[in-house]
Coordinates of C-alpha atoms and ligand atoms in Angstrom, one line a residue:
M29 CA 116.9 98.1 103.5
S30 CA 116.8 96.1 106.7
A31 CA 120.2 95.4 108.3
P32 CA 120.0 91.7 109.3
H33 CA 122.4 92.0 112.2
E34 CA 120.1 94.4 114.0
T35 CA 117.4 93.1 116.3
I36 CA 114.1 94.9 115.8
V37 CA 111.0 95.4 118.0
A38 CA 107.5 96.8 117.5
L39 CA 104.0 96.6 118.7
A40 CA 102.2 94.1 116.6
T41 CA 98.8 95.3 117.8
A42 CA 97.2 98.7 118.3
P43 CA 97.5 99.6 122.0
A44 CA 94.3 99.6 123.9
A45 CA 92.3 98.6 120.8
S46 CA 91.7 95.3 122.5
G47 CA 92.5 93.7 125.9
V48 CA 95.8 92.3 124.6
G49 CA 98.9 93.8 123.1
I50 CA 101.7 92.0 121.3
V51 CA 105.3 93.1 121.4
R52 CA 107.3 91.4 118.6
V53 CA 111.1 91.1 118.6
S54 CA 113.1 89.6 115.7
G55 CA 116.8 89.1 115.3
M56 CA 119.9 87.8 117.0
L57 CA 119.3 89.3 120.4
A58 CA 115.7 87.9 120.6
G59 CA 117.0 84.9 122.6
T60 CA 118.9 87.0 125.1
I61 CA 115.9 89.2 125.6
A62 CA 113.6 86.2 126.0
R63 CA 115.9 84.7 128.7
E64 CA 116.0 88.1 130.4
F65 CA 112.2 88.1 130.7
L66 CA 111.7 84.4 131.5
G67 CA 114.7 83.9 133.7
T68 CA 115.5 80.6 131.9
E69 CA 115.8 79.1 128.4
P70 CA 112.5 79.4 126.6
T71 CA 111.0 76.3 124.9
P72 CA 110.3 76.9 121.2
R73 CA 106.6 77.3 120.2
H74 CA 105.5 77.0 123.8
A75 CA 103.4 79.5 125.6
H76 CA 105.2 80.4 128.9
F77 CA 103.1 82.3 131.4
C78 CA 105.4 84.6 133.3
A79 CA 106.1 88.1 134.7
F80 CA 107.9 90.6 132.4
P81 CA 110.4 92.3 134.7
D82 CA 112.0 95.7 134.2
R83 CA 115.7 96.4 134.8
A84 CA 115.3 96.4 138.5
G85 CA 113.4 93.1 138.5
T86 CA 110.0 94.6 139.2
A87 CA 107.2 93.2 137.0
I88 CA 106.0 95.5 134.2
D89 CA 103.2 93.1 133.5
R90 CA 102.4 89.4 133.5
G91 CA 101.5 87.5 130.3
L92 CA 102.4 85.0 127.7
L93 CA 105.9 84.7 126.2
L94 CA 106.3 82.8 122.9
W95 CA 109.6 81.9 121.4
F96 CA 110.3 80.9 117.8
A97 CA 113.8 79.7 117.0
A98 CA 115.2 80.5 113.6
P99 CA 114.4 79.5 110.9
H100 CA 110.9 78.4 112.1
S101 CA 109.4 81.8 112.5
Y102 CA 107.6 84.5 110.5
T103 CA 110.8 86.4 109.7
G104 CA 113.0 83.3 109.5
E105 CA 115.1 84.8 112.4
D106 CA 114.8 84.2 116.1
V107 CA 111.5 85.8 117.1
L108 CA 110.1 86.6 120.5
E109 CA 106.5 87.6 121.2
L110 CA 105.2 89.0 124.4
H111 CA 101.4 88.9 124.8
A112 CA 100.7 91.5 127.5
H113 CA 97.7 93.5 128.6
G114 CA 96.6 96.2 126.1
S115 CA 97.6 99.2 128.2
P116 CA 99.6 101.7 126.1
I117 CA 101.7 102.3 129.2
V118 CA 102.6 98.7 129.8
L119 CA 103.3 98.1 126.1
R120 CA 105.5 101.2 125.9
R121 CA 107.5 100.1 128.9
L122 CA 107.9 96.6 127.4
V123 CA 109.1 98.0 124.1
D124 CA 111.5 100.3 126.0
R125 CA 112.8 97.4 128.0
T126 CA 113.7 95.4 124.8
V127 CA 115.4 98.6 123.5
E128 CA 117.5 98.7 126.7
L129 CA 118.4 95.1 126.0
G130 CA 119.6 96.0 122.5
A131 CA 116.7 96.0 120.1
R132 CA 115.7 99.0 118.0
A133 CA 112.3 100.2 116.8
A134 CA 111.3 98.5 113.6
R135 CA 110.3 100.5 110.5
P136 CA 107.0 99.9 108.8
G137 CA 106.9 96.5 107.1
E138 CA 110.4 95.5 108.4
F139 CA 109.3 92.1 109.8
S140 CA 107.7 91.2 106.4
E141 CA 110.8 92.6 104.6
R142 CA 113.0 90.2 106.6
A143 CA 110.6 87.3 105.9
F144 CA 111.0 88.1 102.2
L145 CA 114.8 88.5 102.4
N146 CA 115.0 85.2 104.2
G147 CA 112.9 83.4 101.6
K148 CA 109.9 82.8 103.9
L149 CA 107.6 84.7 101.5
D150 CA 107.9 85.9 98.0
L151 CA 107.0 89.4 97.1
I152 CA 103.5 88.6 96.0
Q153 CA 102.8 87.0 99.4
A154 CA 104.4 89.9 101.3
E155 CA 102.2 92.3 99.4
A156 CA 99.2 90.0 100.1
I157 CA 99.7 90.5 103.8
A158 CA 99.3 94.2 103.5
D159 CA 96.3 93.7 101.2
L160 CA 94.7 91.3 103.6
I161 CA 95.1 93.8 106.5
A162 CA 93.6 96.6 104.4
S163 CA 90.9 94.5 102.7
G164 CA 87.5 96.3 102.8
S165 CA 85.3 93.3 102.0
E166 CA 85.0 89.6 102.4
V167 CA 85.8 88.9 98.7
A168 CA 88.9 91.1 98.9
A169 CA 90.0 89.4 102.1
R170 CA 89.5 85.9 100.6
A171 CA 91.4 86.9 97.5
A172 CA 94.3 88.4 99.5
L173 CA 94.5 85.1 101.5
R174 CA 94.7 83.1 98.3
S175 CA 97.6 85.2 97.2
L176 CA 99.2 84.9 100.6
E177 CA 98.8 81.1 100.4
G178 CA 100.7 81.2 97.2
E179 CA 98.1 80.6 94.5
F180 CA 99.1 83.7 92.4
S181 CA 102.8 82.9 92.9
A182 CA 102.3 79.3 91.8
Q183 CA 100.7 80.5 88.5
V184 CA 103.5 83.0 87.9
K185 CA 106.1 80.3 88.6
S186 CA 104.4 77.8 86.3
L187 CA 104.3 80.2 83.4
T188 CA 107.9 81.1 84.1
E189 CA 108.9 77.4 83.9
A190 CA 107.0 77.1 80.6
V191 CA 108.9 80.1 79.2
V192 CA 112.2 78.7 80.3
R193 CA 111.4 75.3 78.7
V194 CA 110.7 76.9 75.3
R195 CA 113.7 79.2 75.6
T196 CA 116.0 76.3 76.3
W197 CA 114.7 74.4 73.3
I198 CA 115.3 77.4 71.0
E199 CA 118.8 78.1 72.4
A200 CA 119.7 74.4 71.9
A201 CA 118.5 74.8 68.3
I202 CA 120.7 77.8 67.8
D203 CA 123.7 76.0 69.2
F204 CA 123.3 73.3 66.5
P205 CA 123.2 75.6 63.5
E206 CA 123.2 72.9 60.9
E207 CA 119.9 71.6 62.2
E208 CA 118.6 75.0 63.3
I209 CA 116.0 75.6 60.6
D210 CA 114.5 72.2 61.2
F211 CA 114.4 72.6 64.9
L212 CA 112.9 76.0 64.8
A213 CA 110.3 75.0 62.2
T214 CA 108.8 72.1 64.3
P215 CA 105.0 72.5 64.7
Q216 CA 105.4 71.6 68.4
L217 CA 107.5 74.6 69.0
H218 CA 105.0 76.9 67.3
A219 CA 102.2 75.3 69.3
D220 CA 104.2 75.8 72.5
L221 CA 104.7 79.5 71.8
A222 CA 101.0 79.9 71.0
D223 CA 100.2 78.2 74.3
L224 CA 102.6 80.6 76.1
V225 CA 100.8 83.6 74.7
E226 CA 97.4 82.1 75.8
R227 CA 98.7 81.4 79.3
A228 CA 100.2 84.9 79.6
N229 CA 96.9 86.4 78.6
A230 CA 95.0 84.3 81.0
L231 CA 97.3 85.3 83.9
L232 CA 97.0 88.9 82.9
A233 CA 93.2 88.7 82.9
A234 CA 93.3 87.1 86.4
A235 CA 95.7 89.7 87.7
R236 CA 93.5 92.5 86.4
V237 CA 90.5 91.0 88.3
G238 CA 92.8 90.7 91.3
V239 CA 93.7 94.4 91.2
R240 CA 90.0 95.3 91.0
L241 CA 89.3 93.2 94.0
N242 CA 91.9 95.0 96.0
D243 CA 90.6 98.4 94.8
N244 CA 86.9 98.7 95.1
L245 CA 84.8 99.2 92.0
H246 CA 84.3 103.0 91.6
V247 CA 80.8 103.8 90.5
V248 CA 80.0 107.4 89.5
I249 CA 76.3 108.1 89.8
V250 CA 74.6 110.6 87.6
G251 CA 71.0 111.6 87.1
R252 CA 68.7 114.6 87.2
P253 CA 67.3 115.7 90.6
N254 CA 64.3 113.6 91.5
A255 CA 65.1 110.8 89.2
G256 CA 65.4 108.6 92.3
K257 CA 69.1 108.3 92.9
S258 CA 68.9 108.3 96.7
S259 CA 65.9 106.0 96.5
V260 CA 67.7 103.5 94.3
L261 CA 70.7 103.5 96.6
N262 CA 68.6 103.1 99.7
A263 CA 66.6 100.3 98.1
L264 CA 69.9 98.6 97.2
A265 CA 71.1 99.1 100.8
R266 CA 67.9 97.8 102.3
S267 CA 67.5 94.8 100.1
D268 CA 70.9 93.6 101.2
R269 CA 71.5 95.4 104.4
A270 CA 74.5 97.1 102.7
I271 CA 77.0 98.1 105.3
V272 CA 78.7 101.4 105.1
T273 CA 82.2 100.4 105.8
E274 CA 85.3 102.5 106.5
V275 CA 88.2 101.1 104.6
P276 CA 91.1 101.1 107.0
G277 CA 93.6 103.8 106.3
T278 CA 91.1 106.1 104.6
T279 CA 88.9 108.7 106.2
R280 CA 85.3 109.2 105.4
D281 CA 84.9 111.5 102.5
P282 CA 81.8 113.6 101.6
L283 CA 82.2 112.7 97.9
R284 CA 82.1 109.0 98.3
E285 CA 80.7 106.2 100.3
T286 CA 81.9 102.7 100.5
I287 CA 79.3 100.0 100.7
E288 CA 79.6 96.3 100.9
L289 CA 77.2 94.3 98.8
D290 CA 77.2 90.5 99.1
G291 CA 80.8 90.7 100.4
V292 CA 82.0 93.0 97.6
A293 CA 83.1 96.6 98.3
L294 CA 81.8 99.4 96.1
T295 CA 82.8 103.0 96.2
L296 CA 79.9 105.2 95.2
I297 CA 80.7 108.7 94.0
D298 CA 77.8 111.1 94.0
T299 CA 78.3 113.7 91.3
A300 CA 76.1 116.1 93.3
G301 CA 78.8 115.7 96.0
L302 CA 81.5 116.5 93.4
H303 CA 79.7 119.6 92.4
D304 CA 79.2 120.9 96.0
S305 CA 82.9 120.2 96.7
V306 CA 83.9 122.1 93.6
E307 CA 82.0 125.1 94.8
R308 CA 83.2 125.0 98.4
I309 CA 86.9 124.3 97.9
E310 CA 87.7 125.5 94.4
Q311 CA 91.1 124.2 93.5
E312 CA 91.4 121.1 95.7
G313 CA 87.8 120.2 94.9
M314 CA 88.4 120.4 91.1
R315 CA 91.4 118.2 91.4
R316 CA 89.6 115.7 93.5
A317 CA 86.6 115.7 91.2
R318 CA 88.7 115.1 88.2
C319 CA 90.6 112.3 90.0
E320 CA 87.4 110.6 91.1
L321 CA 85.9 110.7 87.6
A322 CA 89.1 109.5 86.0
R323 CA 89.2 106.5 88.3
A324 CA 85.6 105.5 87.7
D325 CA 85.0 101.9 86.5
L326 CA 81.3 102.4 86.0
A327 CA 79.1 105.4 85.1
L328 CA 75.6 104.7 86.5
L329 CA 72.8 106.8 85.1
I330 CA 69.7 106.8 87.1
S331 CA 66.7 108.1 85.2
D332 CA 63.0 108.4 85.5
D333 CA 61.9 105.7 83.0
K334 CA 59.7 108.3 81.2
Q335 CA 62.7 110.6 80.6
A336 CA 65.5 108.1 80.1
E337 CA 66.1 108.8 76.4
A338 CA 66.6 112.6 77.1
D339 CA 68.9 111.8 80.1
L340 CA 71.4 109.7 78.1
A341 CA 73.3 112.9 77.3
L342 CA 74.4 113.0 80.9
L343 CA 76.7 110.1 80.2
A344 CA 78.6 111.9 77.5
D345 CA 80.9 113.9 79.8
L346 CA 82.0 110.9 81.8
P347 CA 85.3 109.0 81.1
A348 CA 85.0 106.9 78.0
N349 CA 86.8 103.9 79.5
A350 CA 84.2 103.5 82.3
A351 CA 81.5 101.0 81.6
R352 CA 78.0 102.4 81.3
M353 CA 74.8 101.4 82.9
V354 CA 71.3 103.0 82.7
V355 CA 68.7 102.4 85.4
H356 CA 65.2 103.2 84.2
N357 CA 63.6 103.9 87.5
K358 CA 59.9 104.3 88.5
I359 CA 58.6 101.5 86.3
D360 CA 55.6 101.4 88.7
L361 CA 54.5 104.7 87.0
S362 CA 55.5 103.8 83.4
D363 CA 54.1 100.3 83.5
N364 CA 57.2 98.7 82.1
Q365 CA 58.4 95.2 83.2
A366 CA 61.5 94.8 85.3
R367 CA 64.2 93.6 82.9
R368 CA 67.8 93.7 81.8
V369 CA 68.8 94.6 78.2
E370 CA 72.3 94.8 76.9
I371 CA 72.8 97.1 73.9
G372 CA 76.2 97.7 72.4
G373 CA 78.1 97.0 75.6
R374 CA 75.7 99.2 77.7
V375 CA 73.5 97.5 80.2
D376 CA 70.0 98.9 80.8
L377 CA 67.9 97.9 83.7
W378 CA 64.2 98.6 84.4
L379 CA 63.2 98.7 88.1
S380 CA 61.3 100.5 90.7
A381 CA 63.0 101.8 93.8
K382 CA 59.7 102.3 95.4
T383 CA 58.2 98.8 95.1
G384 CA 61.6 97.1 95.0
N385 CA 60.7 95.4 91.8
G386 CA 63.9 94.7 89.8
V387 CA 66.3 96.0 92.4
N388 CA 67.9 92.6 92.5
L389 CA 68.8 92.9 88.9
L390 CA 70.9 96.0 89.8
R391 CA 72.5 94.2 92.8
T392 CA 73.5 91.2 90.7
E393 CA 74.9 93.5 88.0
L394 CA 77.0 95.6 90.4
R395 CA 78.3 92.6 92.2
K396 CA 79.3 90.9 88.9
L397 CA 81.2 94.0 87.8
A398 CA 82.8 94.5 91.2
A399 CA 84.0 91.0 91.7
G400 CA 84.4 89.8 88.2
E401 CA 82.6 86.6 87.3
E402 CA 85.6 84.6 88.4
A403 CA 85.7 86.1 91.9
A404 CA 83.6 83.5 93.5
D405 CA 86.1 80.7 92.9
G406 CA 89.8 81.1 92.9
A407 CA 90.4 84.8 92.4
F408 CA 93.5 86.1 94.0
S409 CA 94.5 89.7 94.9
A410 CA 97.0 91.5 92.8
R411 CA 98.5 95.0 92.3
A412 CA 99.0 97.4 89.4
R413 CA 102.7 96.6 89.6
H414 CA 102.0 92.9 88.9
V415 CA 99.7 93.7 86.0
E416 CA 102.3 96.0 84.4
A417 CA 105.0 93.3 84.7
I418 CA 102.8 90.5 83.4
E419 CA 101.8 92.8 80.5
R420 CA 105.4 93.2 79.6
A421 CA 106.0 89.5 79.8
R422 CA 103.0 88.8 77.6
D423 CA 104.3 91.4 75.0
H424 CA 107.7 89.6 74.9
V425 CA 106.1 86.2 74.5
V426 CA 104.0 87.6 71.6
A427 CA 107.2 89.1 70.0
A428 CA 109.0 85.7 70.4
R429 CA 106.1 83.9 68.8
D430 CA 106.1 86.3 65.9
A431 CA 109.9 86.3 65.5
L432 CA 109.8 82.6 65.0
K433 CA 106.7 82.5 62.8
D434 CA 107.6 85.3 60.4
Q435 CA 111.4 85.0 60.1
A436 CA 112.4 81.9 61.9
A437 CA 114.6 84.3 63.9
G438 CA 115.7 82.0 66.8
E439 CA 118.1 84.6 68.4
L440 CA 115.4 87.2 68.6
A441 CA 112.8 84.8 70.0
A442 CA 115.2 83.6 72.7
A443 CA 116.1 87.2 73.7
D444 CA 112.4 88.0 74.0
L445 CA 111.7 84.9 76.1
R446 CA 114.6 85.9 78.4
Q447 CA 113.0 89.3 78.9
A448 CA 109.6 87.7 79.5
Q449 CA 111.2 85.5 82.2
Q450 CA 112.8 88.6 83.8
A451 CA 109.5 90.5 83.9
L452 CA 107.8 87.5 85.6
G453 CA 110.7 87.4 88.1
E454 CA 109.9 90.9 89.0
V455 CA 106.4 89.9 90.0
T456 CA 107.5 87.3 92.6
G457 CA 110.5 89.3 93.6
E458 CA 113.2 87.1 92.1
F459 CA 114.5 90.2 90.4
T460 CA 114.1 93.3 92.4
S461 CA 115.8 96.6 93.3
D462 CA 116.3 98.0 96.8
D463 CA 114.2 100.9 95.6
L464 CA 111.2 98.8 94.8
L465 CA 111.5 96.9 98.1
G466 CA 111.7 100.1 100.0
R467 CA 108.6 101.4 98.2
I468 CA 106.6 98.2 98.9
F469 CA 107.5 97.7 102.5
S470 CA 107.3 101.3 103.6
S471 CA 103.6 101.2 102.9
F472 CA 103.1 98.5 105.5
C473 CA 102.0 99.1 109.0
I474 CA 104.6 99.1 111.8
G475 CA 104.9 95.7 113.5
K476 CA 104.1 93.8 110.3
Ligands
GDP524 P1 67.1 112.0 93.7 O1 66.9 113.5 93.7 O2 67.5 111.6 92.3 O3 68.0 111.5 94.8 O4 65.6 111.4 93.9 P2 64.9 110.8 95.2 O5 65.5 109.4 95.5 O6 65.0 111.8 96.3 O7 63.5 110.6 94.6 C1 62.7 111.7 94.1 C2 61.2 111.3 94.2 O8 60.9 110.3 93.4 C3 60.8 111.0 95.7 O9 59.6 111.5 95.9 C4 60.7 109.4 95.6 O10 59.8 108.9 96.5 C5 60.2 109.2 94.2 N1 60.6 107.9 93.7 C6 61.9 107.4 93.7 N2 61.9 106.2 93.1 C7 60.6 105.9 92.7 C8 59.9 104.8 92.1 O11 60.5 103.8 91.7 N3 58.6 105.0 91.9 C9 57.9 106.1 92.3 N4 56.6 106.1 92.0 N5 58.5 107.1 92.9 C10 59.8 107.1 93.1

């Protein structure tokens, strides 16, 4: 955990990646360090253009000095920013100079951790910063920004308040035992509990969409050789100028390719690639192949329309929880119409990669799955941790509703609502352990 009396320093930009580099300092010594560079008292939120002298008074560089006095800063502490030229040598020397003046190198995420500890951000917002930086698509970036701006937090808080209201009512009823049965039997209370369950389920659904937005839709592609797998993917790419993106923090991988389709990121996993990799690097390949398949959200079968029925067996080995989609390709040869049919939860599409007829149906379908229908308006980013806690909160709310309905057991219902409140508090960081904070912030980049 961050020790608040220490002043920390880090580069807030990658050196030499751009013409400018930012050295960020936060903590009690930030003011002393600012005066040392500027030679006079800095004006808060004002850009001073000045030289940045070393210990001997010789300029290391010349640039902008910005001063944010506590609590009006990102971390809530005194913050100094030096905007210098992007030279790794200049930036290294500036960092070294602040260390000479008493700062120490920040750990990953330490600025954001301090912002959280000082109440500048809740945990959802801090996590959203990391998600925004890592976002691989426009939709993911927009969703992370909504979380950062507090939309997800507001929904969690509003549900928490509703839980507390009902709990307080039940506890008051328990405190007046002579009237308890009447109080606990009011239709309004039952309606309120039913409403809580509904709201918890809605929040859970939204958080699940949010997790999906953060983590690309994983599509496993299967099909016989020559069915037209590459052609379909190329047609998809051409029709939308799909961009092959490199998600920050990951290296390119022969098994998978990330494409952005209408601002939504998809990870395509080619089973032929899986097979090659298994042959080449036995153990590691096997493990990876199994991981990739287990993570799949969608199993996409690409068939020659004339053989589609026989190919359906290829879907059998794929994880049961992944959605299924069948592309009947080459309709220009089979004389079928481009169309979409949904049978028992499986979507079948008829198209021709060669003529492009029907390719838009596939684009629309993939985009819908990747982003969720809701993504266009109001989706926010979320993490598996949030989903798990909201699930627990929902289960306790359901248990509270049932306890009152079936046995008029006020004590049980109140205890469950208290646990629901606790679970929701974990999402925003109202209740946390050092352990959890350590895990969350250590995954951040240095300087954030
Ligand atoms: P893959 O082995 O599954 O990746 O299949 P390819 O994409 O390499 O395609 C195999 C062959 O089928 C190539 O000769 C393609 O030109 C042809 N092909 C692919 N899609 C269509 C289509 O919609 N109509 C027609 N007539 N031929 C197609």
